[in-house]
């Protein structure tokens, strides 16, 4: 079971987000503490706000008095509503929030059951519940709860636990599909740049771009989300981030970047991921072997290549730590330049040839124009996406003359970085 928590300023926003799931039939209220349950069992945000505010002093000394927690059992853990509620209560008691008002919501919107808990960090006397070493304390609590309830350990097959379904434009309702992916991902994963966030979303056929402009003399910045086809191209109408709420806009994301940076540094997450990646790197020779070894350990690799096939970006997505890290953050040996050189060196001799001249491109397209040739290397939907975005270079047609097409300058391209 994995716990994810965040501090915020808007109690209304946290309650509204969860109540929306209930209203859509994708969630329910499992339990409350110091929040009065209506006679008809139908909660509304306004009345819940009043109950929370009764236990909060008029003047507080923090800009983020709200805590929003998600507890995520492994998909193979089948728990009753009562068990989920009990787990939520025990977690809050051990985490230091047993005397605070809180609500426990069950969500069923992403193919697996999990719970969200909304509470306040400010006690009635105005003191603030300490967040010192939250990660370590939370880890000990979830480990204990796993043993008590016989749950799967977070170390077992965790890479499979957080794979959401990629969006499919043909199914319609694009806004809802995108929302059902970006909302849980932004809560569960840590990323420090827009590029890392984009790499994470690409696993689920979603693109995100920053837009800048001027309207009536006033500059603006924002984000747009797009659906991606099998080749990573945008399809359909882009969706403004405002359609999904402020928490998925650029300002909110930039705050998440800073928070993630602090969390990753404080908990030494990059060092843990680096050890796993390093072991896989040392035991493999080719890109496909490297990917397979990483996937077995719950890590996905997203590479970005230019038209010539040169790697210019590398991102590792650690599903165990729920952290996205550019290769350079793990060390220079995992940067795009080094990976590009390593994989070029391991290609068969004939694969290092330069592309065919322009006059023959239409008759004999290069491998980079046919990314579908790598689909067979992955059996799962998510894994196949990596092949789409990062096609591996394969041998050229045997009918093509080889000696005339070998250009030393082109052959060294991946090494002169």
PDB file of N, CA and C in Angstrom, residues 148-246:
ATOM      1  N   UNK A 148      -0.800  -6.234   9.091  1.00  0.00           N
ATOM      2  CA  UNK A 148      -2.019  -6.473   9.871  1.00  0.00           C
ATOM      3  C   UNK A 148      -3.164  -6.987   9.000  1.00  0.00           C
ATOM      4  N   UNK A 149      -3.302  -6.404   7.791  1.00  0.00           N
ATOM      5  CA  UNK A 149      -4.434  -6.760   6.934  1.00  0.00           C
ATOM      6  C   UNK A 149      -4.050  -7.747   5.825  1.00  0.00           C
ATOM      7  N   UNK A 150      -2.813  -8.255   5.873  1.00  0.00           N
ATOM      8  CA  UNK A 150      -2.397  -9.234   4.887  1.00  0.00           C
ATOM      9  C   UNK A 150      -2.353  -8.681   3.471  1.00  0.00           C
ATOM     10  N   UNK A 151      -1.898  -7.440   3.310  1.00  0.00           N
ATOM     11  CA  UNK A 151      -1.869  -6.800   2.001  1.00  0.00           C
ATOM     12  C   UNK A 151      -0.562  -7.095   1.282  1.00  0.00           C
ATOM     13  N   UNK A 152      -0.581  -6.889  -0.028  1.00  0.00           N
ATOM     14  CA  UNK A 152       0.645  -7.026  -0.811  1.00  0.00           C
ATOM     15  C   UNK A 152       1.632  -5.945  -0.387  1.00  0.00           C
ATOM     16  N   UNK A 153       2.887  -6.328  -0.313  1.00  0.00           N
ATOM     17  CA  UNK A 153       3.917  -5.356   0.004  1.00  0.00           C
ATOM     18  C   UNK A 153       4.097  -4.413  -1.164  1.00  0.00           C
ATOM     19  N   UNK A 154       4.434  -3.168  -0.882  1.00  0.00           N
ATOM     20  CA  UNK A 154       4.654  -2.180  -1.928  1.00  0.00           C
ATOM     21  C   UNK A 154       5.844  -2.530  -2.797  1.00  0.00           C
ATOM     22  N   UNK A 155       6.673  -3.492  -2.331  1.00  0.00           N
ATOM     23  CA  UNK A 155       7.835  -3.880  -3.122  1.00  0.00           C
ATOM     24  C   UNK A 155       7.496  -4.942  -4.161  1.00  0.00           C
ATOM     25  N   UNK A 156       6.284  -5.499  -4.101  1.00  0.00           N
ATOM     26  CA  UNK A 156       5.946  -6.614  -4.973  1.00  0.00           C
ATOM     27  C   UNK A 156       5.119  -6.151  -6.170  1.00  0.00           C
ATOM     28  N   UNK A 157       5.704  -6.320  -7.367  1.00  0.00           N
ATOM     29  CA  UNK A 157       5.012  -5.982  -8.607  1.00  0.00           C
ATOM     30  C   UNK A 157       4.410  -4.589  -8.588  1.00  0.00           C
ATOM     31  N   UNK A 158       5.095  -3.676  -7.917  1.00  0.00           N
ATOM     32  CA  UNK A 158       4.517  -2.352  -7.774  1.00  0.00           C
ATOM     33  C   UNK A 158       4.457  -1.625  -9.109  1.00  0.00           C
ATOM     34  N   UNK A 159       5.328  -2.014 -10.037  1.00  0.00           N
ATOM     35  CA  UNK A 159       5.303  -1.358 -11.329  1.00  0.00           C
ATOM     36  C   UNK A 159       3.971  -1.521 -12.032  1.00  0.00           C
ATOM     37  N   UNK A 160       3.253  -2.623 -11.777  1.00  0.00           N
ATOM     38  CA  UNK A 160       1.973  -2.856 -12.416  1.00  0.00           C
ATOM     39  C   UNK A 160       0.847  -2.129 -11.699  1.00  0.00           C
ATOM     40  N   UNK A 161       1.099  -1.670 -10.483  1.00  0.00           N
ATOM     41  CA  UNK A 161       0.019  -1.156  -9.660  1.00  0.00           C
ATOM     42  C   UNK A 161      -0.505   0.199 -10.104  1.00  0.00           C
ATOM     43  N   UNK A 162       0.338   0.979 -10.799  1.00  0.00           N
ATOM     44  CA  UNK A 162      -0.077   2.351 -11.076  1.00  0.00           C
ATOM     45  C   UNK A 162      -0.208   2.634 -12.569  1.00  0.00           C
ATOM     46  N   UNK A 163      -0.455   1.596 -13.343  1.00  0.00           N
ATOM     47  CA  UNK A 163      -0.636   1.805 -14.766  1.00  0.00           C
ATOM     48  C   UNK A 163      -2.106   2.044 -15.061  1.00  0.00           C
ATOM     49  N   UNK A 164      -2.426   3.264 -15.435  1.00  0.00           N
ATOM     50  CA  UNK A 164      -3.775   3.607 -15.836  1.00  0.00           C
ATOM     51  C   UNK A 164      -3.942   3.278 -17.313  1.00  0.00           C
ATOM     52  N   UNK A 165      -5.183   3.220 -17.770  1.00  0.00           N
ATOM     53  CA  UNK A 165      -5.427   2.904 -19.165  1.00  0.00           C
ATOM     54  C   UNK A 165      -5.137   4.115 -20.040  1.00  0.00           C
ATOM     55  N   UNK A 166      -4.363   3.936 -21.117  1.00  0.00           N
ATOM     56  CA  UNK A 166      -4.133   5.050 -22.049  1.00  0.00           C
ATOM     57  C   UNK A 166      -5.460   5.517 -22.634  1.00  0.00           C
ATOM     58  N   UNK A 167      -5.569   6.811 -22.944  1.00  0.00           N
ATOM     59  CA  UNK A 167      -6.818   7.322 -23.490  1.00  0.00           C
ATOM     60  C   UNK A 167      -6.976   6.853 -24.928  1.00  0.00           C
ATOM     61  N   UNK A 168      -8.220   6.772 -25.357  1.00  0.00           N
ATOM     62  CA  UNK A 168      -8.558   6.317 -26.702  1.00  0.00           C
ATOM     63  C   UNK A 168      -9.554   7.303 -27.290  1.00  0.00           C
ATOM     64  N   UNK A 169      -9.114   8.078 -28.271  1.00  0.00           N
ATOM     65  CA  UNK A 169      -9.972   9.112 -28.852  1.00  0.00           C
ATOM     66  C   UNK A 169     -11.239   8.521 -29.431  1.00  0.00           C
ATOM     67  N   UNK A 170     -11.162   7.320 -29.971  1.00  0.00           N
ATOM     68  CA  UNK A 170     -12.331   6.711 -30.617  1.00  0.00           C
ATOM     69  C   UNK A 170     -13.469   6.439 -29.634  1.00  0.00           C
ATOM     70  N   UNK A 171     -13.151   6.407 -28.339  1.00  0.00           N
ATOM     71  CA  UNK A 171     -14.187   6.146 -27.339  1.00  0.00           C
ATOM     72  C   UNK A 171     -14.982   7.389 -26.972  1.00  0.00           C
ATOM     73  N   UNK A 172     -14.529   8.554 -27.434  1.00  0.00           N
ATOM     74  CA  UNK A 172     -15.247   9.783 -27.129  1.00  0.00           C
ATOM     75  C   UNK A 172     -15.006  10.255 -25.703  1.00  0.00           C
ATOM     76  N   UNK A 173     -15.716  11.308 -25.317  1.00  0.00           N
ATOM     77  CA  UNK A 173     -15.617  11.890 -23.972  1.00  0.00           C
ATOM     78  C   UNK A 173     -14.160  12.113 -23.584  1.00  0.00           C
ATOM     79  N   UNK A 174     -13.444  12.819 -24.446  1.00  0.00           N
ATOM     80  CA  UNK A 174     -12.008  13.001 -24.257  1.00  0.00           C
ATOM     81  C   UNK A 174     -11.694  13.728 -22.960  1.00  0.00           C
ATOM     82  N   UNK A 175     -12.490  14.731 -22.639  1.00  0.00           N
ATOM     83  CA  UNK A 175     -12.236  15.498 -21.414  1.00  0.00           C
ATOM     84  C   UNK A 175     -12.240  14.591 -20.186  1.00  0.00           C
ATOM     85  N   UNK A 176     -13.216  13.712 -20.094  1.00  0.00           N
ATOM     86  CA  UNK A 176     -13.310  12.824 -18.935  1.00  0.00           C
ATOM     87  C   UNK A 176     -12.156  11.832 -18.907  1.00  0.00           C
ATOM     88  N   UNK A 177     -11.792  11.307 -20.078  1.00  0.00           N
ATOM     89  CA  UNK A 177     -10.674  10.359 -20.138  1.00  0.00           C
ATOM     90  C   UNK A 177      -9.380  11.011 -19.657  1.00  0.00           C
ATOM     91  N   UNK A 178      -9.124  12.228 -20.143  1.00  0.00           N
ATOM     92  CA  UNK A 178      -7.900  12.927 -19.745  1.00  0.00           C
ATOM     93  C   UNK A 178      -7.925  13.228 -18.252  1.00  0.00           C
ATOM     94  N   UNK A 179      -9.067  13.694 -17.753  1.00  0.00           N
ATOM     95  CA  UNK A 179      -9.182  14.022 -16.328  1.00  0.00           C
ATOM     96  C   UNK A 179      -8.924  12.810 -15.459  1.00  0.00           C
ATOM     97  N   UNK A 180      -9.402  11.638 -15.887  1.00  0.00           N
ATOM     98  CA  UNK A 180      -9.240  10.419 -15.090  1.00  0.00           C
ATOM     99  C   UNK A 180      -7.800   9.939 -15.037  1.00  0.00           C
ATOM    100  N   UNK A 181      -6.949  10.504 -15.900  1.00  0.00           N
ATOM    101  CA  UNK A 181      -5.528  10.154 -15.874  1.00  0.00           C
ATOM    102  C   UNK A 181      -4.711  11.228 -15.162  1.00  0.00           C
ATOM    103  N   UNK A 182      -4.886  12.487 -15.549  1.00  0.00           N
ATOM    104  CA  UNK A 182      -4.018  13.532 -15.008  1.00  0.00           C
ATOM    105  C   UNK A 182      -4.279  13.802 -13.532  1.00  0.00           C
ATOM    106  N   UNK A 183      -5.502  13.619 -13.069  1.00  0.00           N
ATOM    107  CA  UNK A 183      -5.784  13.904 -11.663  1.00  0.00           C
ATOM    108  C   UNK A 183      -5.070  12.930 -10.720  1.00  0.00           C
ATOM    109  N   UNK A 184      -5.208  11.617 -10.914  1.00  0.00           N
ATOM    110  CA  UNK A 184      -4.470  10.716 -10.007  1.00  0.00           C
ATOM    111  C   UNK A 184      -2.962  10.793 -10.183  1.00  0.00           C
ATOM    112  N   UNK A 185      -2.491  11.001 -11.416  1.00  0.00           N
ATOM    113  CA  UNK A 185      -1.041  11.070 -11.630  1.00  0.00           C
ATOM    114  C   UNK A 185      -0.426  12.257 -10.900  1.00  0.00           C
ATOM    115  N   UNK A 186      -1.102  13.401 -10.944  1.00  0.00           N
ATOM    116  CA  UNK A 186      -0.552  14.587 -10.293  1.00  0.00           C
ATOM    117  C   UNK A 186      -0.521  14.433  -8.785  1.00  0.00           C
ATOM    118  N   UNK A 187      -1.370  13.584  -8.254  1.00  0.00           N
ATOM    119  CA  UNK A 187      -1.385  13.344  -6.813  1.00  0.00           C
ATOM    120  C   UNK A 187      -0.362  12.292  -6.407  1.00  0.00           C
ATOM    121  N   UNK A 188      -0.146  11.309  -7.269  1.00  0.00           N
ATOM    122  CA  UNK A 188       0.640  10.145  -6.891  1.00  0.00           C
ATOM    123  C   UNK A 188       2.117  10.250  -7.240  1.00  0.00           C
ATOM    124  N   UNK A 189       2.449  11.016  -8.283  1.00  0.00           N
ATOM    125  CA  UNK A 189       3.823  11.053  -8.758  1.00  0.00           C
ATOM    126  C   UNK A 189       4.502  12.383  -8.465  1.00  0.00           C
ATOM    127  N   UNK A 190       5.825  12.331  -8.382  1.00  0.00           N
ATOM    128  CA  UNK A 190       6.645  13.534  -8.199  1.00  0.00           C
ATOM    129  C   UNK A 190       7.435  13.787  -9.468  1.00  0.00           C
ATOM    130  N   UNK A 191       7.447  15.038  -9.928  1.00  0.00           N
ATOM    131  CA  UNK A 191       8.203  15.435 -11.116  1.00  0.00           C
ATOM    132  C   UNK A 191       8.609  16.885 -10.921  1.00  0.00           C
ATOM    133  N   UNK A 192       9.760  17.254 -11.494  1.00  0.00           N
ATOM    134  CA  UNK A 192      10.344  18.555 -11.193  1.00  0.00           C
ATOM    135  C   UNK A 192      10.319  19.535 -12.360  1.00  0.00           C
ATOM    136  N   UNK A 193       9.931  19.079 -13.530  1.00  0.00           N
ATOM    137  CA  UNK A 193       9.881  19.953 -14.696  1.00  0.00           C
ATOM    138  C   UNK A 193       8.680  19.584 -15.558  1.00  0.00           C
ATOM    139  N   UNK A 194       8.332  20.495 -16.454  1.00  0.00           N
ATOM    140  CA  UNK A 194       7.248  20.206 -17.388  1.00  0.00           C
ATOM    141  C   UNK A 194       7.633  19.053 -18.299  1.00  0.00           C
ATOM    142  N   UNK A 195       8.913  18.953 -18.649  1.00  0.00           N
ATOM    143  CA  UNK A 195       9.367  17.852 -19.485  1.00  0.00           C
ATOM    144  C   UNK A 195       9.172  16.500 -18.821  1.00  0.00           C
ATOM    145  N   UNK A 196       9.453  16.421 -17.524  1.00  0.00           N
ATOM    146  CA  UNK A 196       9.255  15.163 -16.795  1.00  0.00           C
ATOM    147  C   UNK A 196       7.766  14.832 -16.702  1.00  0.00           C
ATOM    148  N   UNK A 197       6.950  15.850 -16.483  1.00  0.00           N
ATOM    149  CA  UNK A 197       5.496  15.655 -16.440  1.00  0.00           C
ATOM    150  C   UNK A 197       5.001  15.170 -17.797  1.00  0.00           C
ATOM    151  N   UNK A 198       5.531  15.756 -18.874  1.00  0.00           N
ATOM    152  CA  UNK A 198       5.132  15.366 -20.221  1.00  0.00           C
ATOM    153  C   UNK A 198       5.513  13.908 -20.494  1.00  0.00           C
ATOM    154  N   UNK A 199       6.693  13.504 -20.040  1.00  0.00           N
ATOM    155  CA  UNK A 199       7.121  12.118 -20.254  1.00  0.00           C
ATOM    156  C   UNK A 199       6.174  11.151 -19.551  1.00  0.00           C
ATOM    157  N   UNK A 200       5.753  11.496 -18.348  1.00  0.00           N
ATOM    158  CA  UNK A 200       4.816  10.647 -17.606  1.00  0.00           C
ATOM    159  C   UNK A 200       3.484  10.530 -18.340  1.00  0.00           C
ATOM    160  N   UNK A 201       2.949  11.656 -18.801  1.00  0.00           N
ATOM    161  CA  UNK A 201       1.662  11.639 -19.486  1.00  0.00           C
ATOM    162  C   UNK A 201       1.730  10.889 -20.809  1.00  0.00           C
ATOM    163  N   UNK A 202       2.906  10.885 -21.441  1.00  0.00           N
ATOM    164  CA  UNK A 202       3.027  10.231 -22.740  1.00  0.00           C
ATOM    165  C   UNK A 202       2.749   8.734 -22.648  1.00  0.00           C
ATOM    166  N   UNK A 203       2.919   8.165 -21.473  1.00  0.00           N
ATOM    167  CA  UNK A 203       2.611   6.740 -21.300  1.00  0.00           C
ATOM    168  C   UNK A 203       1.138   6.462 -21.535  1.00  0.00           C
ATOM    169  N   UNK A 204       0.316   7.476 -21.394  1.00  0.00           N
ATOM    170  CA  UNK A 204      -1.130   7.303 -21.447  1.00  0.00           C
ATOM    171  C   UNK A 204      -1.753   8.051 -22.630  1.00  0.00           C
ATOM    172  N   UNK A 205      -0.929   8.292 -23.677  1.00  0.00           N
ATOM    173  CA  UNK A 205      -1.398   8.945 -24.903  1.00  0.00           C
ATOM    174  C   UNK A 205      -1.881  10.371 -24.657  1.00  0.00           C
ATOM    175  N   UNK A 206      -1.237  11.065 -23.746  1.00  0.00           N
ATOM    176  CA  UNK A 206      -1.595  12.454 -23.456  1.00  0.00           C
ATOM    177  C   UNK A 206      -0.369  13.335 -23.636  1.00  0.00           C
ATOM    178  N   UNK A 207      -0.556  14.451 -24.300  1.00  0.00           N
ATOM    179  CA  UNK A 207       0.500  15.437 -24.445  1.00  0.00           C
ATOM    180  C   UNK A 207       0.146  16.696 -23.673  1.00  0.00           C
ATOM    181  N   UNK A 208       1.141  17.459 -23.277  1.00  0.00           N
ATOM    182  CA  UNK A 208       0.901  18.717 -22.577  1.00  0.00           C
ATOM    183  C   UNK A 208       1.933  19.725 -23.065  1.00  0.00           C
ATOM    184  N   UNK A 209       1.483  20.948 -23.325  1.00  0.00           N
ATOM    185  CA  UNK A 209       2.364  21.992 -23.818  1.00  0.00           C
ATOM    186  C   UNK A 209       2.057  23.304 -23.113  1.00  0.00           C
ATOM    187  N   UNK A 210       3.100  24.106 -22.944  1.00  0.00           N
ATOM    188  CA  UNK A 210       2.919  25.444 -22.395  1.00  0.00           C
ATOM    189  C   UNK A 210       2.588  26.406 -23.532  1.00  0.00           C
ATOM    190  N   UNK A 211       1.652  27.295 -23.295  1.00  0.00           N
ATOM    191  CA  UNK A 211       1.298  28.301 -24.292  1.00  0.00           C
ATOM    192  C   UNK A 211       1.518  29.680 -23.693  1.00  0.00           C
ATOM    193  N   UNK A 212       1.975  30.584 -24.520  1.00  0.00           N
ATOM    194  CA  UNK A 212       2.195  31.962 -24.099  1.00  0.00           C
ATOM    195  C   UNK A 212       1.580  32.881 -25.135  1.00  0.00           C
ATOM    196  N   UNK A 213       1.165  34.043 -24.687  1.00  0.00           N
ATOM    197  CA  UNK A 213       0.577  34.994 -25.622  1.00  0.00           C
ATOM    198  C   UNK A 213       0.226  36.296 -24.949  1.00  0.00           C
ATOM    199  N   UNK A 214      -0.547  37.073 -25.651  1.00  0.00           N
ATOM    200  CA  UNK A 214      -0.971  38.367 -25.137  1.00  0.00           C
ATOM    201  C   UNK A 214      -2.422  38.593 -25.508  1.00  0.00           C
ATOM    202  N   UNK A 215      -3.199  39.026 -24.559  1.00  0.00           N
ATOM    203  CA  UNK A 215      -4.621  39.283 -24.771  1.00  0.00           C
ATOM    204  C   UNK A 215      -4.957  40.666 -24.239  1.00  0.00           C
ATOM    205  N   UNK A 216      -5.336  41.570 -25.149  1.00  0.00           N
ATOM    206  CA  UNK A 216      -5.671  42.944 -24.785  1.00  0.00           C
ATOM    207  C   UNK A 216      -4.525  43.607 -24.021  1.00  0.00           C
ATOM    208  N   UNK A 217      -3.324  43.341 -24.511  1.00  0.00           N
ATOM    209  CA  UNK A 217      -2.156  43.967 -23.917  1.00  0.00           C
ATOM    210  C   UNK A 217      -1.636  43.304 -22.664  1.00  0.00           C
ATOM    211  N   UNK A 218      -2.261  42.234 -22.240  1.00  0.00           N
ATOM    212  CA  UNK A 218      -1.851  41.540 -21.021  1.00  0.00           C
ATOM    213  C   UNK A 218      -1.276  40.170 -21.363  1.00  0.00           C
ATOM    214  N   UNK A 219      -0.061  39.923 -20.914  1.00  0.00           N
ATOM    215  CA  UNK A 219       0.594  38.645 -21.196  1.00  0.00           C
ATOM    216  C   UNK A 219      -0.056  37.524 -20.384  1.00  0.00           C
ATOM    217  N   UNK A 220      -0.093  36.329 -20.969  1.00  0.00           N
ATOM    218  CA  UNK A 220      -0.633  35.181 -20.246  1.00  0.00           C
ATOM    219  C   UNK A 220       0.209  33.950 -20.550  1.00  0.00           C
ATOM    220  N   UNK A 221       0.174  33.002 -19.624  1.00  0.00           N
ATOM    221  CA  UNK A 221       0.824  31.710 -19.757  1.00  0.00           C
ATOM    222  C   UNK A 221      -0.166  30.640 -19.317  1.00  0.00           C
ATOM    223  N   UNK A 222      -0.122  29.509 -19.969  1.00  0.00           N
ATOM    224  CA  UNK A 222      -1.035  28.444 -19.588  1.00  0.00           C
ATOM    225  C   UNK A 222      -0.602  27.114 -20.155  1.00  0.00           C
ATOM    226  N   UNK A 223      -1.457  26.113 -19.986  1.00  0.00           N
ATOM    227  CA  UNK A 223      -1.189  24.767 -20.479  1.00  0.00           C
ATOM    228  C   UNK A 223      -2.359  24.284 -21.323  1.00  0.00           C
ATOM    229  N   UNK A 224      -2.057  23.453 -22.285  1.00  0.00           N
ATOM    230  CA  UNK A 224      -3.095  22.745 -23.024  1.00  0.00           C
ATOM    231  C   UNK A 224      -2.732  21.263 -23.039  1.00  0.00           C
ATOM    232  N   UNK A 225      -3.738  20.438 -22.851  1.00  0.00           N
ATOM    233  CA  UNK A 225      -3.571  18.987 -22.900  1.00  0.00           C
ATOM    234  C   UNK A 225      -4.133  18.485 -24.234  1.00  0.00           C
ATOM    235  N   UNK A 226      -3.485  17.481 -24.797  1.00  0.00           N
ATOM    236  CA  UNK A 226      -3.918  16.933 -26.086  1.00  0.00           C
ATOM    237  C   UNK A 226      -3.882  15.423 -26.050  1.00  0.00           C
ATOM    238  N   UNK A 227      -4.736  14.826 -26.877  1.00  0.00           N
ATOM    239  CA  UNK A 227      -4.669  13.382 -27.083  1.00  0.00           C
ATOM    240  C   UNK A 227      -3.577  13.102 -28.111  1.00  0.00           C
ATOM    241  N   UNK A 228      -2.895  11.982 -27.958  1.00  0.00           N
ATOM    242  CA  UNK A 228      -1.838  11.580 -28.885  1.00  0.00           C
ATOM    243  C   UNK A 228      -2.239  10.277 -29.576  1.00  0.00           C
ATOM    244  N   UNK A 229      -1.873  10.168 -30.841  1.00  0.00           N
ATOM    245  CA  UNK A 229      -2.136   8.911 -31.532  1.00  0.00           C
ATOM    246  C   UNK A 229      -0.975   7.939 -31.287  1.00  0.00           C
ATOM    247  N   UNK A 230      -1.002   6.818 -31.994  1.00  0.00           N
ATOM    248  CA  UNK A 230       0.011   5.799 -31.767  1.00  0.00           C
ATOM    249  C   UNK A 230       1.416   6.228 -32.127  1.00  0.00           C
ATOM    250  N   UNK A 231       1.531   7.297 -32.944  1.00  0.00           N
ATOM    251  CA  UNK A 231       2.844   7.788 -33.336  1.00  0.00           C
ATOM    252  C   UNK A 231       3.273   9.009 -32.531  1.00  0.00           C
ATOM    253  N   UNK A 232       2.503   9.342 -31.494  1.00  0.00           N
ATOM    254  CA  UNK A 232       2.855  10.490 -30.666  1.00  0.00           C
ATOM    255  C   UNK A 232       2.429  11.820 -31.243  1.00  0.00           C
ATOM    256  N   UNK A 233       1.577  11.802 -32.277  1.00  0.00           N
ATOM    257  CA  UNK A 233       1.092  13.041 -32.869  1.00  0.00           C
ATOM    258  C   UNK A 233      -0.202  13.482 -32.211  1.00  0.00           C
ATOM    259  N   UNK A 234      -0.384  14.794 -32.087  1.00  0.00           N
ATOM    260  CA  UNK A 234      -1.609  15.314 -31.480  1.00  0.00           C
ATOM    261  C   UNK A 234      -2.804  15.062 -32.388  1.00  0.00           C
ATOM    262  N   UNK A 235      -3.902  14.642 -31.796  1.00  0.00           N
ATOM    263  CA  UNK A 235      -5.148  14.418 -32.532  1.00  0.00           C
ATOM    264  C   UNK A 235      -6.289  15.063 -31.758  1.00  0.00           C
ATOM    265  N   UNK A 236      -7.315  15.446 -32.460  1.00  0.00           N
ATOM    266  CA  UNK A 236      -8.460  16.061 -31.797  1.00  0.00           C
ATOM    267  C   UNK A 236      -8.176  17.494 -31.392  1.00  0.00           C
ATOM    268  N   UNK A 237      -9.113  18.065 -30.668  1.00  0.00           N
ATOM    269  CA  UNK A 237      -9.016  19.454 -30.227  1.00  0.00           C
ATOM    270  C   UNK A 237      -8.275  19.537 -28.898  1.00  0.00           C
ATOM    271  N   UNK A 238      -7.241  20.387 -28.797  1.00  0.00           N
ATOM    272  CA  UNK A 238      -6.540  20.552 -27.509  1.00  0.00           C
ATOM    273  C   UNK A 238      -7.500  21.053 -26.434  1.00  0.00           C
ATOM    274  N   UNK A 239      -7.223  20.696 -25.204  1.00  0.00           N
ATOM    275  CA  UNK A 239      -8.085  21.055 -24.071  1.00  0.00           C
ATOM    276  C   UNK A 239      -7.325  21.977 -23.128  1.00  0.00           C
ATOM    277  N   UNK A 240      -7.896  23.134 -22.834  1.00  0.00           N
ATOM    278  CA  UNK A 240      -7.265  24.066 -21.903  1.00  0.00           C
ATOM    279  C   UNK A 240      -7.227  23.464 -20.503  1.00  0.00           C
ATOM    280  N   UNK A 241      -6.184  23.746 -19.776  1.00  0.00           N
ATOM    281  CA  UNK A 241      -6.048  23.192 -18.424  1.00  0.00           C
ATOM    282  C   UNK A 241      -7.163  23.669 -17.510  1.00  0.00           C
ATOM    283  N   UNK A 242      -7.745  24.830 -17.798  1.00  0.00           N
ATOM    284  CA  UNK A 242      -8.814  25.362 -16.947  1.00  0.00           C
ATOM    285  C   UNK A 242     -10.037  24.448 -16.922  1.00  0.00           C
ATOM    286  N   UNK A 243     -10.174  23.585 -17.932  1.00  0.00           N
ATOM    287  CA  UNK A 243     -11.292  22.643 -17.956  1.00  0.00           C
ATOM    288  C   UNK A 243     -11.192  21.608 -16.844  1.00  0.00           C
ATOM    289  N   UNK A 244      -9.982  21.428 -16.317  1.00  0.00           N
ATOM    290  CA  UNK A 244      -9.754  20.403 -15.295  1.00  0.00           C
ATOM    291  C   UNK A 244      -9.523  21.004 -13.907  1.00  0.00           C
ATOM    292  N   UNK A 245      -9.658  22.309 -13.800  1.00  0.00           N
ATOM    293  CA  UNK A 245      -9.469  22.959 -12.505  1.00  0.00           C
ATOM    294  C   UNK A 245      -8.098  23.589 -12.382  1.00  0.00           C
ATOM    295  N   UNK A 246      -7.970  24.519 -11.454  1.00  0.00           N
ATOM    296  CA  UNK A 246      -6.722  25.244 -11.269  1.00  0.00           C
ATOM    297  C   UNK A 246      -5.551  24.339 -10.893  1.00  0.00           C
TER     298      UNK A 246
END
